[in-house]
Rosetta silent file (secondary structure, phi, psi, omega in degrees, C-alpha in Angstrom):
SEQUENCE: XXXXXXXXXXXXXXXXXXXXXXXXXXXXXXXXXXXXXXXXXXXXXXXXXXXXXXXXXXXXXXXXXXXXXXXXXXXXXXXXXXXXXXXXXXXXXXXXXXXXXXXXXXXXXXXXXXXXXXXXXXXXXXXXXXXXXXXXXXXXXXXXXXXXXXXXXXXXXXXXXXXXXXXXXXXXXX
SCORE:     score description
SCORE:     0.000 S_00000001
   1 L     0.000  125.646  172.590    0.000    0.000    0.000 S_00000001
   2 L  -115.459  154.354 -178.953    1.349    3.405   -0.972 S_00000001
   3 L  -161.939 -142.671 -174.370   -0.314    6.665   -0.107 S_00000001
   4 E  -127.006  142.434  178.470    0.294   10.176    1.135 S_00000001
   5 E  -117.764  135.430  170.984    2.042   11.476    4.258 S_00000001
   6 E  -112.803  121.978 -172.395    1.460   14.811    5.942 S_00000001
   7 E  -110.843  111.080 -174.389    4.450   15.769    8.089 S_00000001
   8 E  -103.753  125.028 -179.347    3.772   18.416   10.738 S_00000001
   9 L   -75.332  165.362  179.461    6.589   20.350   12.362 S_00000001
  10 L   -81.007  176.700  179.883    6.811   21.266   16.013 S_00000001
  11 L   -61.948  135.903  179.707    6.158   24.569   17.754 S_00000001
  12 L    56.390   31.744  174.485    8.467   27.376   16.638 S_00000001
  13 L  -115.566 -145.595  178.463    9.996   25.129   14.004 S_00000001
  14 L  -170.399  171.226 -176.082    9.124   25.023   10.311 S_00000001
  15 L   -67.282  -15.824  177.514    8.380   22.811    7.319 S_00000001
  16 L   -99.760   15.339  179.578   12.080   22.623    6.434 S_00000001
  17 L   -59.847  152.117 -173.964   13.072   21.383    9.895 S_00000001
  18 H   -56.331  -47.522 -175.528   15.668   18.630    9.958 S_00000001
  19 H   -68.398  -46.699 -178.856   13.426   15.837   11.275 S_00000001
  20 H   -69.163  -28.670  174.207   10.434   16.402    8.984 S_00000001
  21 H   -65.286  -42.266  178.299   12.817   16.783    6.050 S_00000001
  22 H   -63.891  -38.072  177.526   14.341   13.396    6.907 S_00000001
  23 H   -66.496  -41.250  178.610   10.848   11.876    7.079 S_00000001
  24 H   -60.518  -41.718  178.628    9.950   13.382    3.701 S_00000001
  25 H   -64.511  -39.593  177.992   13.064   11.837    2.172 S_00000001
  26 H   -64.425  -44.173  178.808   12.191    8.433    3.666 S_00000001
  27 H   -61.292  -44.576 -179.484    8.637    8.632    2.302 S_00000001
  28 H   -59.026  -45.128  179.799    9.937    9.640   -1.125 S_00000001
  29 H   -59.154  -33.158 -177.598   12.326    6.673   -1.240 S_00000001
  30 L   -91.321    3.039  176.684    9.420    4.316   -0.519 S_00000001
  31 L    86.427   13.376  176.831    7.164    5.830   -3.168 S_00000001
  32 L   -92.036  137.756  171.213    4.834    7.747   -0.837 S_00000001
  33 E   -77.362  162.304 -176.692    3.836   11.292   -1.718 S_00000001
  34 E  -157.030  160.080  172.373    4.191   13.842    1.058 S_00000001
  35 E  -146.355  155.226 -179.447    3.649   17.411    2.122 S_00000001
  36 L  -128.580   93.249 -179.160    4.932   19.575    4.946 S_00000001
  37 L   -62.016  153.962  177.645    2.453   22.274    5.986 S_00000001
  38 L  -104.854  118.786  179.402    3.762   25.540    7.390 S_00000001
  39 L  -110.454   10.183 -173.086    2.294   26.510   10.770 S_00000001
  40 H   -61.382  -33.412  178.254    4.762   29.289   11.621 S_00000001
  41 H   -64.405  -32.677 -178.794    2.113   32.006   11.186 S_00000001
  42 H   -80.976  -31.101  179.149   -0.056   30.247   13.781 S_00000001
  43 H   -64.039  -27.481 -177.576    2.789   29.627   16.240 S_00000001
  44 L   -78.842   -8.531 -176.940    3.275   33.390   16.569 S_00000001
  45 L   -87.036   66.859 -177.252   -0.303   33.919   17.822 S_00000001
  46 L   -70.628  -10.766  176.658    0.535   33.667   21.501 S_00000001
  47 L   -72.522  -19.266  179.060   -2.555   35.679   22.411 S_00000001
  48 L   -80.518  -55.954  172.787   -4.611   32.549   21.616 S_00000001
  49 L  -147.090  166.367  175.926   -2.570   30.112   23.755 S_00000001
  50 L   -60.664  -19.464  178.593    1.062   30.032   24.913 S_00000001
  51 L  -103.872   23.844  179.518    1.646   27.592   22.020 S_00000001
  52 L    82.326 -160.616 -176.949    0.023   29.815   19.412 S_00000001
  53 L   -89.700   80.463 -177.881   -3.266   29.104   17.676 S_00000001
  54 H   -63.275  -42.934  177.299   -3.474   25.348   18.229 S_00000001
  55 H   -58.771  -36.652  178.100   -7.142   25.093   17.123 S_00000001
  56 H   -70.904  -33.288  174.729   -6.220   26.750   13.810 S_00000001
  57 H   -60.732  -47.666  179.831   -3.284   24.337   13.433 S_00000001
  58 H   -60.930  -44.809 -179.336   -5.702   21.429   13.859 S_00000001
  59 H   -62.840  -41.134  179.734   -8.157   22.968   11.379 S_00000001
  60 H   -63.557  -46.118  179.463   -5.422   23.535    8.783 S_00000001
  61 H   -64.766  -40.869  179.956   -4.180   19.967    9.084 S_00000001
  62 H   -59.835  -44.203  179.542   -7.722   18.579    8.985 S_00000001
  63 H   -61.858  -44.072  178.236   -8.472   20.396    5.711 S_00000001
  64 H   -64.615  -42.355 -177.977   -5.260   19.089    4.127 S_00000001
  65 H   -66.219  -40.678  179.371   -5.874   15.573    5.454 S_00000001
  66 H   -62.750  -40.983  178.434   -9.456   15.450    4.171 S_00000001
  67 H   -66.412  -43.574 -178.162   -8.308   16.437    0.689 S_00000001
  68 H   -67.653  -37.563 -176.334   -5.425   13.935    0.722 S_00000001
  69 H   -65.415  -22.632  177.979   -7.550   11.062    2.051 S_00000001
  70 L   -70.836  -18.055 -178.393   -9.772   11.269   -1.032 S_00000001
  71 L   -95.629  -11.120 -179.540   -6.765   10.224   -3.115 S_00000001
  72 L   149.955 -168.703 -177.396   -5.786    7.161   -1.072 S_00000001
  73 L   -57.619  145.102 -176.205   -4.262    5.959    2.224 S_00000001
  74 E  -127.795  133.990  172.455   -3.034    8.691    4.556 S_00000001
  75 E  -119.536  131.800  175.910   -0.339    8.670    7.226 S_00000001
  76 E  -105.834  135.314  178.619    0.034   11.580    9.636 S_00000001
  77 E  -135.152  147.431  178.874    3.391   12.278   11.239 S_00000001
  78 E  -161.865  156.227  176.617    4.503   15.026   13.561 S_00000001
  79 E  -109.084  126.750  176.863    7.102   16.267   15.948 S_00000001
  80 L    53.909 -114.735 -179.204    6.007   17.562   19.361 S_00000001
  81 H   -61.320  -28.595  174.533    3.063   19.931   18.751 S_00000001
  82 H   -64.117  -34.613  175.378    2.899   18.489   15.232 S_00000001
  83 H   -68.222  -42.609 -179.245    2.298   15.076   16.810 S_00000001
  84 H   -58.612  -47.381 -178.580   -0.405   16.529   19.054 S_00000001
  85 H   -71.274  -32.566  177.114   -2.374   18.021   16.159 S_00000001
  86 H   -63.181  -41.999  178.271   -1.886   14.865   14.074 S_00000001
  87 H   -62.054  -40.785  178.784   -3.420   12.794   16.871 S_00000001
  88 H   -64.638  -44.108 -179.323   -6.419   15.135   17.028 S_00000001
  89 H   -65.236  -36.965  179.866   -7.005   15.006   13.281 S_00000001
  90 H   -63.955  -18.950  175.562   -6.732   11.196   13.307 S_00000001
  91 L   -78.577  -17.774 -173.169   -9.739   11.161   15.640 S_00000001
  92 L  -103.323   -7.449 -178.470  -11.814   12.998   13.031 S_00000001
  93 L  -161.074  160.469 -178.405  -11.063   10.943    9.932 S_00000001
  94 L   -73.193  135.656  173.127   -9.585    7.619    8.860 S_00000001
  95 L  -131.229  153.851 -179.085   -5.802    7.348    8.666 S_00000001
  96 L   -83.778  -26.420 -178.383   -3.661    4.322    7.845 S_00000001
  97 E  -170.447  165.374  179.820   -1.004    5.079   10.452 S_00000001
  98 E  -132.840  141.395  175.718    0.550    7.609   12.819 S_00000001
  99 E  -132.731  121.712 -176.108    4.177    8.506   13.501 S_00000001
 100 E  -121.272  135.618  171.856    5.058   10.683   16.474 S_00000001
 101 E  -116.531  126.694 -179.785    8.366   12.200   17.570 S_00000001
 102 L    47.976   55.303 -175.783    8.496   13.606   21.115 S_00000001
 103 L   -72.541  132.673  176.352    4.706   13.612   21.435 S_00000001
 104 L   -82.210   79.782 -174.647    3.250   15.863   24.146 S_00000001
 105 L   -65.793  -24.177  174.386    0.833   13.242   25.437 S_00000001
 106 L  -136.386  124.840  176.616    0.030   15.536   28.362 S_00000001
 107 L  -127.533  138.907  178.842    0.265   19.336   28.136 S_00000001
 108 L   -59.884  129.817  177.653   -0.620   21.811   30.842 S_00000001
 109 L    81.163    5.890 -179.428   -3.960   23.446   30.064 S_00000001
 110 L  -130.470  153.008  176.310   -4.831   21.022   27.257 S_00000001
 111 L   -66.956  155.339  177.713   -6.725   17.737   27.150 S_00000001
 112 L   -56.502  150.346 -179.236   -4.586   14.579   26.948 S_00000001
 113 L   -65.075  125.533  177.357   -3.464   13.672   23.445 S_00000001
 114 L   -81.267  178.612  173.884   -6.033   11.377   21.809 S_00000001
 115 L  -162.249  138.716  173.015   -5.184    8.643   19.358 S_00000001
 116 L   -75.878  155.388  178.235   -6.909    6.610   16.721 S_00000001
 117 L   -90.346   76.873  178.630   -6.514    2.839   16.972 S_00000001
 118 L  -133.329  165.969  176.729   -4.266    2.475   13.941 S_00000001
 119 E   -53.487  125.383 -176.210   -0.641    1.369   13.580 S_00000001
 120 E  -131.717  134.180  177.796    1.344    3.914   15.583 S_00000001
 121 E  -126.014  137.975 -175.477    5.075    4.349   15.937 S_00000001
 122 E  -131.790  137.425  171.030    6.735    6.715   18.419 S_00000001
 123 E  -119.628  126.660 -176.774   10.298    7.958   18.874 S_00000001
 124 E  -143.562  147.672  179.253   10.975    9.699   22.181 S_00000001
 125 E   -87.749  133.958  175.659   14.008   10.792   24.152 S_00000001
 126 L   -57.741  -31.363 -174.360   14.728    9.328   27.569 S_00000001
 127 L  -108.107   27.760  178.540   15.973   12.787   28.591 S_00000001
 128 L   -59.636  121.328 -176.454   13.185   14.868   27.062 S_00000001
 129 L   -81.560   -8.646 -179.646   13.128   18.013   29.173 S_00000001
 130 L  -108.742  -36.344 -175.808    9.511   18.861   28.265 S_00000001
 131 L  -127.026  106.311 -179.048    7.689   15.516   28.133 S_00000001
 132 L   -57.205  136.459 -178.981    8.784   12.838   30.608 S_00000001
 133 H   -55.912  -37.298 -178.067    9.497    9.513   28.919 S_00000001
 134 H   -62.851  -33.922  176.979    7.324    7.674   31.428 S_00000001
 135 H   -62.264  -38.821 -179.175    4.266    9.695   30.309 S_00000001
 136 H   -71.972  -40.086  176.258    4.850    8.504   26.748 S_00000001
 137 H   -58.800  -47.628 -178.850    5.367    4.893   27.863 S_00000001
 138 H   -63.715  -34.909  178.952    2.105    5.053   29.820 S_00000001
 139 H   -72.698  -41.022 -175.245    0.283    6.570   26.816 S_00000001
 140 H   -72.626  -34.055 -172.078    1.709    4.073   24.295 S_00000001
 141 H   -56.331  -53.008 -177.495    1.110    0.890   26.309 S_00000001
 142 L   -67.189  -14.915 -179.925   -2.705    0.566   26.059 S_00000001
 143 L   -96.216   -3.608 -175.077   -2.464    1.319   22.321 S_00000001
 144 L    51.848   38.883  179.773    0.252   -1.288   21.712 S_00000001
 145 L   -74.158  147.590  173.126    2.164    1.429   19.884 S_00000001
 146 E   -74.871  125.463 -174.550    5.673    0.731   18.677 S_00000001
 147 E  -128.711  123.178  176.013    7.871    2.824   20.964 S_00000001
 148 E  -116.137  114.019  177.114   11.562    3.518   20.551 S_00000001
 149 E   -98.592  129.468 -175.052   13.177    5.367   23.456 S_00000001
 150 E  -123.749  161.450 -179.735   16.566    6.890   22.678 S_00000001
 151 L   -80.610   80.569 -175.608   19.341    8.631   24.608 S_00000001
 152 L  -158.387  173.937  176.763   18.337   12.148   23.597 S_00000001
 153 L  -100.659 -162.168 -174.510   16.345   15.219   24.614 S_00000001
 154 L   -62.280  -37.780 -176.059   13.168   16.791   23.250 S_00000001
 155 L   -76.090  -13.962  179.299   14.633   17.887   19.927 S_00000001
 156 L    52.613   32.019 -173.703   15.935   14.365   19.156 S_00000001
 157 H   -65.571  -24.349  178.108   18.794   16.085   17.326 S_00000001
 158 H   -87.382    1.700 -174.647   21.125   13.092   17.752 S_00000001
 159 H  -133.225   35.839  178.892   18.538   10.729   16.256 S_00000001
 160 H   -64.304  -46.871 -179.634   17.376   12.302   12.991 S_00000001
 161 H   -66.067  -37.330  176.918   18.422    9.280   10.926 S_00000001
 162 H   -62.478  -38.725  176.981   16.855    6.928   13.478 S_00000001
 163 H   -59.333  -47.915 -179.202   13.615    8.928   13.108 S_00000001
 164 H   -62.709  -40.353  179.303   13.684    8.455    9.343 S_00000001
 165 H   -65.943  -40.992  178.905   14.394    4.733    9.695 S_00000001
 166 H   -66.751  -37.527  177.330   11.546    4.251   12.177 S_00000001
 167 H   -66.024  -43.915  178.425    9.182    6.164    9.892 S_00000001
 168 H   -61.074  -38.442  178.406   10.267    4.059    6.919 S_00000001
 169 H   -63.123  -41.292  177.560    9.611    0.901    8.965 S_00000001
 170 H   -62.676  -49.270 -178.849    6.052    2.096    9.713 S_00000001
 171 H   -61.127  -40.598 -179.853    5.389    2.918    6.050 S_00000001
 172 H   -65.436  -28.315 -178.945    6.863   -0.405    4.963 S_00000001
 173 H   -82.071  -13.971 -175.907    4.597   -2.294    7.357 S_00000001
 174 L   -80.781    0.000    0.000    1.388   -0.697    6.064 S_00000001
């Protein structure tokens, strides 16, 4: 099965960020189409929430996902806040799989991160300074999500290639 991937960057990052670029390259190698939406305009709207206009991020991704899903299987992937919005959109429409890097499964002032019951793969740092690894373990367990914990922090900067390999493994398994 080949399809389309939407790769969502984290807060105060961008569509050309290192990790989502590596995921795009992995998808391309496997014959999946992909896109990387730009949410930087919404991240600057701190008057909405401390993390910018999160509801507008979700709405933007939902519109893109609905259009893409009409063309075939859809996989949503995201880093940090990008993972959070991907999880929300996956609750509103069918997706073939989810890939999360440093997912904020619990954020102060926000409901816990939801998740569709689809193949899910997660890469998270043992030393994530924003999202404790144990929170992610506890979130992943009841979903039987594939979870790879690495010796890294929130940005996973030492594990960009590992991220791409884990994403490729998810796409290959679908």
